[in-house]
Short mmCIF file of N, CA and C in Angstrom, two decimals:
data_model
loop_
_atom_site.label_atom_id
_atom_site.label_comp_id
_atom_site.label_asym_id
_atom_site.label_seq_id
_atom_site.Cartn_x
_atom_site.Cartn_y
_atom_site.Cartn_z
N MET A 1 22.44 -124.49 -96.77
CA MET A 1 23.16 -125.58 -97.39
C MET A 1 22.69 -125.79 -98.82
N HIS A 2 23.60 -126.21 -99.65
CA HIS A 2 23.24 -126.62 -101.01
C HIS A 2 22.83 -128.08 -100.97
N THR A 3 21.87 -128.43 -101.82
CA THR A 3 21.42 -129.82 -101.88
C THR A 3 22.06 -130.58 -103.04
N LEU A 4 22.74 -129.86 -103.94
CA LEU A 4 23.45 -130.47 -105.06
C LEU A 4 24.85 -129.85 -105.15
N ASN A 5 25.61 -130.18 -106.17
CA ASN A 5 26.99 -129.69 -106.32
C ASN A 5 27.10 -128.18 -106.21
N VAL A 6 28.18 -127.72 -105.58
CA VAL A 6 28.53 -126.29 -105.53
C VAL A 6 29.45 -126.02 -106.71
N ASN A 7 29.08 -125.08 -107.57
CA ASN A 7 29.83 -124.78 -108.79
C ASN A 7 30.80 -123.63 -108.66
N CYS A 8 30.57 -122.72 -107.72
CA CYS A 8 31.40 -121.52 -107.63
C CYS A 8 31.34 -120.96 -106.22
N ALA A 9 32.40 -120.22 -105.86
CA ALA A 9 32.48 -119.60 -104.54
C ALA A 9 33.33 -118.34 -104.64
N LYS A 10 33.02 -117.37 -103.80
CA LYS A 10 33.79 -116.12 -103.81
C LYS A 10 33.76 -115.51 -102.42
N PHE A 11 34.93 -115.13 -101.91
CA PHE A 11 35.03 -114.42 -100.64
C PHE A 11 34.72 -112.95 -100.84
N GLY A 12 34.12 -112.32 -99.83
CA GLY A 12 34.01 -110.87 -99.83
C GLY A 12 35.39 -110.28 -99.66
N ARG A 13 35.70 -109.19 -100.36
CA ARG A 13 37.05 -108.64 -100.36
C ARG A 13 37.33 -107.70 -99.19
N ARG A 14 36.30 -107.14 -98.59
CA ARG A 14 36.51 -106.11 -97.56
C ARG A 14 37.10 -106.71 -96.28
N ALA A 15 36.37 -107.54 -95.61
CA ALA A 15 36.85 -108.12 -94.35
C ALA A 15 37.17 -109.62 -94.52
N SER A 16 36.81 -110.17 -95.65
CA SER A 16 37.00 -111.60 -95.94
C SER A 16 36.35 -112.50 -94.89
N ARG A 17 35.23 -112.03 -94.35
CA ARG A 17 34.51 -112.83 -93.35
C ARG A 17 33.23 -113.43 -93.90
N ILE A 18 32.92 -113.10 -95.14
CA ILE A 18 31.73 -113.68 -95.76
C ILE A 18 32.11 -114.33 -97.07
N LEU A 19 31.24 -115.23 -97.50
CA LEU A 19 31.49 -116.05 -98.68
C LEU A 19 30.15 -116.27 -99.36
N ILE A 20 30.16 -116.28 -100.70
CA ILE A 20 28.96 -116.67 -101.43
C ILE A 20 29.28 -117.89 -102.28
N THR A 21 28.27 -118.73 -102.46
CA THR A 21 28.41 -119.93 -103.27
C THR A 21 27.21 -120.04 -104.20
N GLY A 22 27.42 -120.70 -105.31
CA GLY A 22 26.33 -120.97 -106.25
C GLY A 22 26.36 -122.43 -106.64
N GLY A 23 25.18 -123.00 -106.89
CA GLY A 23 25.17 -124.43 -107.13
C GLY A 23 24.18 -124.95 -108.14
N GLU A 24 24.29 -126.25 -108.32
CA GLU A 24 23.40 -127.00 -109.22
C GLU A 24 21.95 -126.95 -108.73
N ASP A 25 21.74 -126.64 -107.45
CA ASP A 25 20.39 -126.58 -106.88
C ASP A 25 19.69 -125.25 -107.18
N LEU A 26 20.29 -124.42 -108.07
CA LEU A 26 19.73 -123.14 -108.52
C LEU A 26 19.77 -122.05 -107.45
N LYS A 27 20.58 -122.24 -106.42
CA LYS A 27 20.63 -121.31 -105.29
C LYS A 27 21.97 -120.57 -105.23
N VAL A 28 21.90 -119.37 -104.63
CA VAL A 28 23.09 -118.61 -104.22
C VAL A 28 22.98 -118.49 -102.71
N ASN A 29 24.01 -118.96 -102.01
CA ASN A 29 24.00 -118.91 -100.55
C ASN A 29 25.08 -117.96 -100.03
N LEU A 30 24.73 -117.24 -98.97
CA LEU A 30 25.64 -116.33 -98.28
C LEU A 30 26.02 -116.97 -96.96
N TRP A 31 27.34 -117.01 -96.68
CA TRP A 31 27.87 -117.67 -95.49
C TRP A 31 28.73 -116.70 -94.70
N ALA A 32 28.76 -116.87 -93.39
CA ALA A 32 29.72 -116.18 -92.52
C ALA A 32 30.77 -117.22 -92.15
N ILE A 33 32.03 -116.88 -92.36
CA ILE A 33 33.12 -117.82 -92.06
C ILE A 33 33.03 -118.23 -90.58
N GLY A 34 33.05 -119.52 -90.33
CA GLY A 34 32.99 -120.05 -88.97
C GLY A 34 31.59 -120.41 -88.50
N LYS A 35 30.57 -120.00 -89.25
CA LYS A 35 29.19 -120.34 -88.88
C LYS A 35 28.77 -121.59 -89.67
N PRO A 36 28.01 -122.48 -89.05
CA PRO A 36 27.71 -123.76 -89.70
C PRO A 36 26.69 -123.70 -90.84
N GLY A 37 25.77 -122.76 -90.79
CA GLY A 37 24.72 -122.71 -91.81
C GLY A 37 24.76 -121.43 -92.61
N ALA A 38 24.06 -121.45 -93.74
CA ALA A 38 23.99 -120.26 -94.59
C ALA A 38 23.21 -119.15 -93.89
N LEU A 39 23.68 -117.92 -94.02
CA LEU A 39 22.96 -116.76 -93.48
C LEU A 39 21.74 -116.44 -94.33
N LEU A 40 21.87 -116.72 -95.63
CA LEU A 40 20.84 -116.33 -96.58
C LEU A 40 20.91 -117.28 -97.76
N SER A 41 19.77 -117.68 -98.28
CA SER A 41 19.70 -118.50 -99.47
C SER A 41 18.82 -117.78 -100.48
N LEU A 42 19.39 -117.47 -101.64
CA LEU A 42 18.69 -116.70 -102.67
C LEU A 42 18.34 -117.60 -103.85
N SER A 43 17.13 -117.42 -104.35
CA SER A 43 16.69 -118.25 -105.47
C SER A 43 16.11 -117.38 -106.57
N GLY A 44 15.76 -118.00 -107.67
CA GLY A 44 15.16 -117.28 -108.79
C GLY A 44 15.67 -117.75 -110.13
N PHE A 45 16.69 -118.62 -110.13
CA PHE A 45 17.21 -119.14 -111.40
C PHE A 45 16.44 -120.38 -111.82
N ILE A 46 16.47 -120.66 -113.13
CA ILE A 46 15.85 -121.88 -113.66
C ILE A 46 16.91 -122.84 -114.18
N SER A 47 18.19 -122.48 -114.01
CA SER A 47 19.30 -123.35 -114.38
C SER A 47 20.41 -123.17 -113.34
N PRO A 48 21.37 -124.10 -113.29
CA PRO A 48 22.42 -124.04 -112.27
C PRO A 48 23.21 -122.73 -112.27
N VAL A 49 23.63 -122.33 -111.08
CA VAL A 49 24.44 -121.12 -110.90
C VAL A 49 25.89 -121.47 -111.21
N GLU A 50 26.51 -120.71 -112.13
CA GLU A 50 27.86 -121.00 -112.59
C GLU A 50 28.90 -119.99 -112.11
N SER A 51 28.47 -118.78 -111.71
CA SER A 51 29.43 -117.74 -111.29
C SER A 51 28.77 -116.82 -110.28
N VAL A 52 29.58 -116.31 -109.34
CA VAL A 52 29.09 -115.40 -108.31
C VAL A 52 30.14 -114.33 -108.03
N SER A 53 29.68 -113.15 -107.57
CA SER A 53 30.61 -112.09 -107.17
C SER A 53 29.89 -111.08 -106.29
N PHE A 54 30.65 -110.43 -105.41
CA PHE A 54 30.17 -109.31 -104.61
C PHE A 54 30.52 -108.01 -105.33
N ASP A 55 29.73 -106.96 -105.10
CA ASP A 55 30.19 -105.63 -105.48
C ASP A 55 31.13 -105.14 -104.39
N SER A 56 31.77 -103.98 -104.58
CA SER A 56 32.78 -103.52 -103.62
C SER A 56 32.21 -103.20 -102.24
N SER A 57 30.92 -102.87 -102.15
CA SER A 57 30.30 -102.57 -100.86
C SER A 57 29.86 -103.83 -100.12
N GLU A 58 29.83 -104.95 -100.82
CA GLU A 58 29.35 -106.23 -100.30
C GLU A 58 27.89 -106.16 -99.85
N VAL A 59 27.14 -105.29 -100.47
CA VAL A 59 25.69 -105.20 -100.25
C VAL A 59 24.97 -105.86 -101.42
N THR A 60 25.65 -105.99 -102.53
CA THR A 60 25.07 -106.53 -103.75
C THR A 60 25.83 -107.78 -104.18
N ILE A 61 25.07 -108.77 -104.62
CA ILE A 61 25.63 -110.01 -105.15
C ILE A 61 25.17 -110.14 -106.60
N GLY A 62 26.10 -110.53 -107.46
CA GLY A 62 25.76 -110.88 -108.83
C GLY A 62 25.97 -112.37 -109.02
N ALA A 63 25.13 -113.00 -109.84
CA ALA A 63 25.28 -114.42 -110.12
C ALA A 63 24.87 -114.69 -111.56
N GLY A 64 25.61 -115.58 -112.20
CA GLY A 64 25.32 -115.98 -113.58
C GLY A 64 24.96 -117.45 -113.63
N ALA A 65 24.03 -117.77 -114.52
CA ALA A 65 23.52 -119.14 -114.60
C ALA A 65 23.90 -119.82 -115.91
N ALA A 66 23.71 -121.12 -115.92
CA ALA A 66 23.99 -121.93 -117.11
C ALA A 66 23.14 -121.48 -118.30
N SER A 67 21.98 -120.92 -118.05
CA SER A 67 21.11 -120.43 -119.12
C SER A 67 21.63 -119.14 -119.75
N GLY A 68 22.60 -118.48 -119.10
CA GLY A 68 23.09 -117.18 -119.55
C GLY A 68 22.48 -116.01 -118.81
N THR A 69 21.47 -116.26 -118.00
CA THR A 69 20.82 -115.20 -117.23
C THR A 69 21.72 -114.75 -116.09
N ILE A 70 21.69 -113.45 -115.82
CA ILE A 70 22.44 -112.85 -114.72
C ILE A 70 21.44 -112.19 -113.79
N LYS A 71 21.58 -112.44 -112.49
CA LYS A 71 20.71 -111.78 -111.50
C LYS A 71 21.58 -111.03 -110.51
N ILE A 72 21.05 -109.88 -110.07
CA ILE A 72 21.72 -109.06 -109.06
C ILE A 72 20.77 -108.91 -107.89
N TRP A 73 21.27 -109.27 -106.70
CA TRP A 73 20.49 -109.19 -105.48
C TRP A 73 21.03 -108.11 -104.56
N ASN A 74 20.12 -107.48 -103.83
CA ASN A 74 20.47 -106.65 -102.68
C ASN A 74 20.40 -107.58 -101.48
N ILE A 75 21.53 -107.76 -100.79
CA ILE A 75 21.58 -108.70 -99.66
C ILE A 75 20.70 -108.23 -98.51
N GLU A 76 20.73 -106.93 -98.22
CA GLU A 76 19.97 -106.41 -97.08
C GLU A 76 18.48 -106.63 -97.24
N GLU A 77 17.99 -106.55 -98.48
CA GLU A 77 16.56 -106.75 -98.74
C GLU A 77 16.26 -108.18 -99.20
N ALA A 78 17.32 -108.95 -99.51
CA ALA A 78 17.18 -110.33 -100.00
C ALA A 78 16.25 -110.41 -101.20
N LYS A 79 16.43 -109.44 -102.13
CA LYS A 79 15.58 -109.48 -103.32
C LYS A 79 16.37 -109.15 -104.58
N VAL A 80 15.88 -109.67 -105.70
CA VAL A 80 16.49 -109.40 -107.00
C VAL A 80 16.21 -107.95 -107.36
N VAL A 81 17.27 -107.20 -107.70
CA VAL A 81 17.10 -105.81 -108.11
C VAL A 81 17.31 -105.63 -109.61
N ARG A 82 17.98 -106.58 -110.27
CA ARG A 82 18.20 -106.54 -111.72
C ARG A 82 18.28 -107.96 -112.25
N THR A 83 17.76 -108.14 -113.47
CA THR A 83 17.96 -109.39 -114.21
C THR A 83 18.40 -109.00 -115.61
N PHE A 84 19.50 -109.59 -116.04
CA PHE A 84 20.02 -109.33 -117.39
C PHE A 84 19.99 -110.62 -118.19
N THR A 85 19.56 -110.50 -119.44
CA THR A 85 19.64 -111.62 -120.37
C THR A 85 20.37 -111.10 -121.61
N GLY A 86 21.10 -111.93 -122.24
CA GLY A 86 21.87 -111.50 -123.41
C GLY A 86 22.90 -112.53 -123.81
N HIS A 87 23.40 -113.28 -122.85
CA HIS A 87 24.30 -114.39 -123.20
C HIS A 87 23.46 -115.55 -123.70
N ARG A 88 23.94 -116.19 -124.74
CA ARG A 88 23.20 -117.32 -125.30
C ARG A 88 23.66 -118.65 -124.73
N SER A 89 24.72 -118.61 -123.94
CA SER A 89 25.19 -119.82 -123.26
C SER A 89 25.64 -119.45 -121.86
N SER A 90 26.13 -120.40 -121.13
CA SER A 90 26.44 -120.25 -119.71
C SER A 90 27.25 -119.00 -119.37
N CYS A 91 26.82 -118.29 -118.32
CA CYS A 91 27.58 -117.15 -117.80
C CYS A 91 28.62 -117.72 -116.84
N ALA A 92 29.81 -117.96 -117.39
CA ALA A 92 30.86 -118.68 -116.68
C ALA A 92 31.62 -117.81 -115.68
N SER A 93 31.59 -116.48 -115.86
CA SER A 93 32.31 -115.61 -114.94
C SER A 93 31.64 -114.24 -114.88
N LEU A 94 31.80 -113.57 -113.74
CA LEU A 94 31.31 -112.20 -113.63
C LEU A 94 32.04 -111.48 -112.52
N ASP A 95 32.15 -110.16 -112.67
CA ASP A 95 32.80 -109.35 -111.65
C ASP A 95 32.29 -107.92 -111.76
N PHE A 96 32.15 -107.28 -110.60
CA PHE A 96 31.74 -105.88 -110.54
C PHE A 96 32.96 -104.98 -110.67
N HIS A 97 32.78 -103.83 -111.31
CA HIS A 97 33.82 -102.80 -111.34
C HIS A 97 33.98 -102.27 -109.92
N PRO A 98 35.21 -102.01 -109.47
CA PRO A 98 35.40 -101.60 -108.07
C PRO A 98 34.84 -100.21 -107.71
N PHE A 99 34.63 -99.33 -108.69
CA PHE A 99 34.23 -97.96 -108.36
C PHE A 99 32.91 -97.51 -108.98
N GLY A 100 32.24 -98.36 -109.71
CA GLY A 100 31.07 -97.85 -110.42
C GLY A 100 29.96 -98.84 -110.57
N GLU A 101 29.08 -98.52 -111.49
CA GLU A 101 27.87 -99.31 -111.69
C GLU A 101 28.01 -100.27 -112.87
N PHE A 102 29.20 -100.84 -113.04
CA PHE A 102 29.43 -101.71 -114.17
C PHE A 102 29.70 -103.14 -113.72
N LEU A 103 29.31 -104.07 -114.58
CA LEU A 103 29.47 -105.49 -114.33
C LEU A 103 30.02 -106.11 -115.62
N ALA A 104 31.06 -106.91 -115.50
CA ALA A 104 31.60 -107.65 -116.64
C ALA A 104 31.19 -109.11 -116.51
N THR A 105 30.74 -109.70 -117.61
CA THR A 105 30.36 -111.10 -117.60
C THR A 105 31.00 -111.81 -118.78
N GLY A 106 31.38 -113.05 -118.56
CA GLY A 106 31.96 -113.87 -119.62
C GLY A 106 31.12 -115.10 -119.85
N SER A 107 30.98 -115.46 -121.10
CA SER A 107 30.13 -116.58 -121.47
C SER A 107 30.96 -117.71 -122.07
N SER A 108 30.45 -118.93 -121.97
CA SER A 108 31.15 -120.07 -122.54
C SER A 108 31.11 -120.07 -124.07
N ASN A 109 30.39 -119.10 -124.69
CA ASN A 109 30.42 -118.99 -126.14
C ASN A 109 31.47 -117.97 -126.61
N THR A 110 32.41 -117.62 -125.74
CA THR A 110 33.55 -116.73 -125.97
C THR A 110 33.20 -115.24 -125.96
N ASN A 111 31.98 -114.86 -125.66
CA ASN A 111 31.63 -113.45 -125.58
C ASN A 111 31.80 -112.92 -124.16
N MET A 112 32.19 -111.65 -124.07
CA MET A 112 32.22 -110.95 -122.80
C MET A 112 31.35 -109.71 -122.96
N LYS A 113 30.59 -109.40 -121.91
CA LYS A 113 29.71 -108.23 -121.96
C LYS A 113 29.99 -107.31 -120.78
N ILE A 114 29.85 -106.02 -121.03
CA ILE A 114 29.90 -105.02 -119.97
C ILE A 114 28.49 -104.47 -119.82
N TRP A 115 27.97 -104.52 -118.61
CA TRP A 115 26.61 -104.08 -118.31
C TRP A 115 26.67 -102.82 -117.46
N ASN A 116 25.76 -101.90 -117.71
CA ASN A 116 25.56 -100.75 -116.84
C ASN A 116 24.37 -101.10 -115.96
N THR A 117 24.62 -101.28 -114.66
CA THR A 117 23.56 -101.75 -113.77
C THR A 117 22.51 -100.68 -113.50
N ARG A 118 22.88 -99.42 -113.61
CA ARG A 118 21.88 -98.36 -113.41
C ARG A 118 21.00 -98.17 -114.64
N GLN A 119 21.62 -98.22 -115.80
CA GLN A 119 20.85 -98.09 -117.05
C GLN A 119 20.16 -99.39 -117.43
N LYS A 120 20.52 -100.48 -116.72
CA LYS A 120 19.89 -101.78 -116.91
C LYS A 120 20.08 -102.34 -118.31
N ARG A 121 21.31 -102.18 -118.85
CA ARG A 121 21.52 -102.68 -120.22
C ARG A 121 22.98 -103.01 -120.46
N CYS A 122 23.20 -103.80 -121.50
CA CYS A 122 24.54 -104.11 -121.96
C CYS A 122 25.06 -102.90 -122.73
N ILE A 123 26.26 -102.44 -122.39
CA ILE A 123 26.81 -101.28 -123.09
C ILE A 123 27.92 -101.68 -124.08
N HIS A 124 28.44 -102.90 -123.95
CA HIS A 124 29.44 -103.35 -124.92
C HIS A 124 29.57 -104.87 -124.91
N THR A 125 29.77 -105.44 -126.08
CA THR A 125 30.02 -106.88 -126.21
C THR A 125 31.36 -107.08 -126.91
N TYR A 126 32.21 -107.86 -126.29
CA TYR A 126 33.49 -108.25 -126.89
C TYR A 126 33.34 -109.66 -127.40
N LYS A 127 33.77 -109.89 -128.64
CA LYS A 127 33.67 -111.23 -129.24
C LYS A 127 35.04 -111.85 -129.39
#
């Protein structure tokens, strides 16, 4: 459960039986539709979670925070596998590429970035 406002939610696209949420309590929670409690609660942010997304395999979760930090978790291991910094304001949106190791993020300062998750870096910034 979140202890403060929920800012974002996203269904898994494969079976649509799981859901992730992000909130003011600095948490990302994983839910199974129809179950009363969170299956997993992920932490590590120092500011509210503003955006969440699954990769196409639904093994990886990406989340963006009000600070601009982006974290990527492996659900099976429940651990952060990547942290990206580069946005100077809130990471308002993010989505994984359906076939590869790329992540697109949008910031409230009008910038969008494309990240290569394997190379662990931003490969392009759109202004």
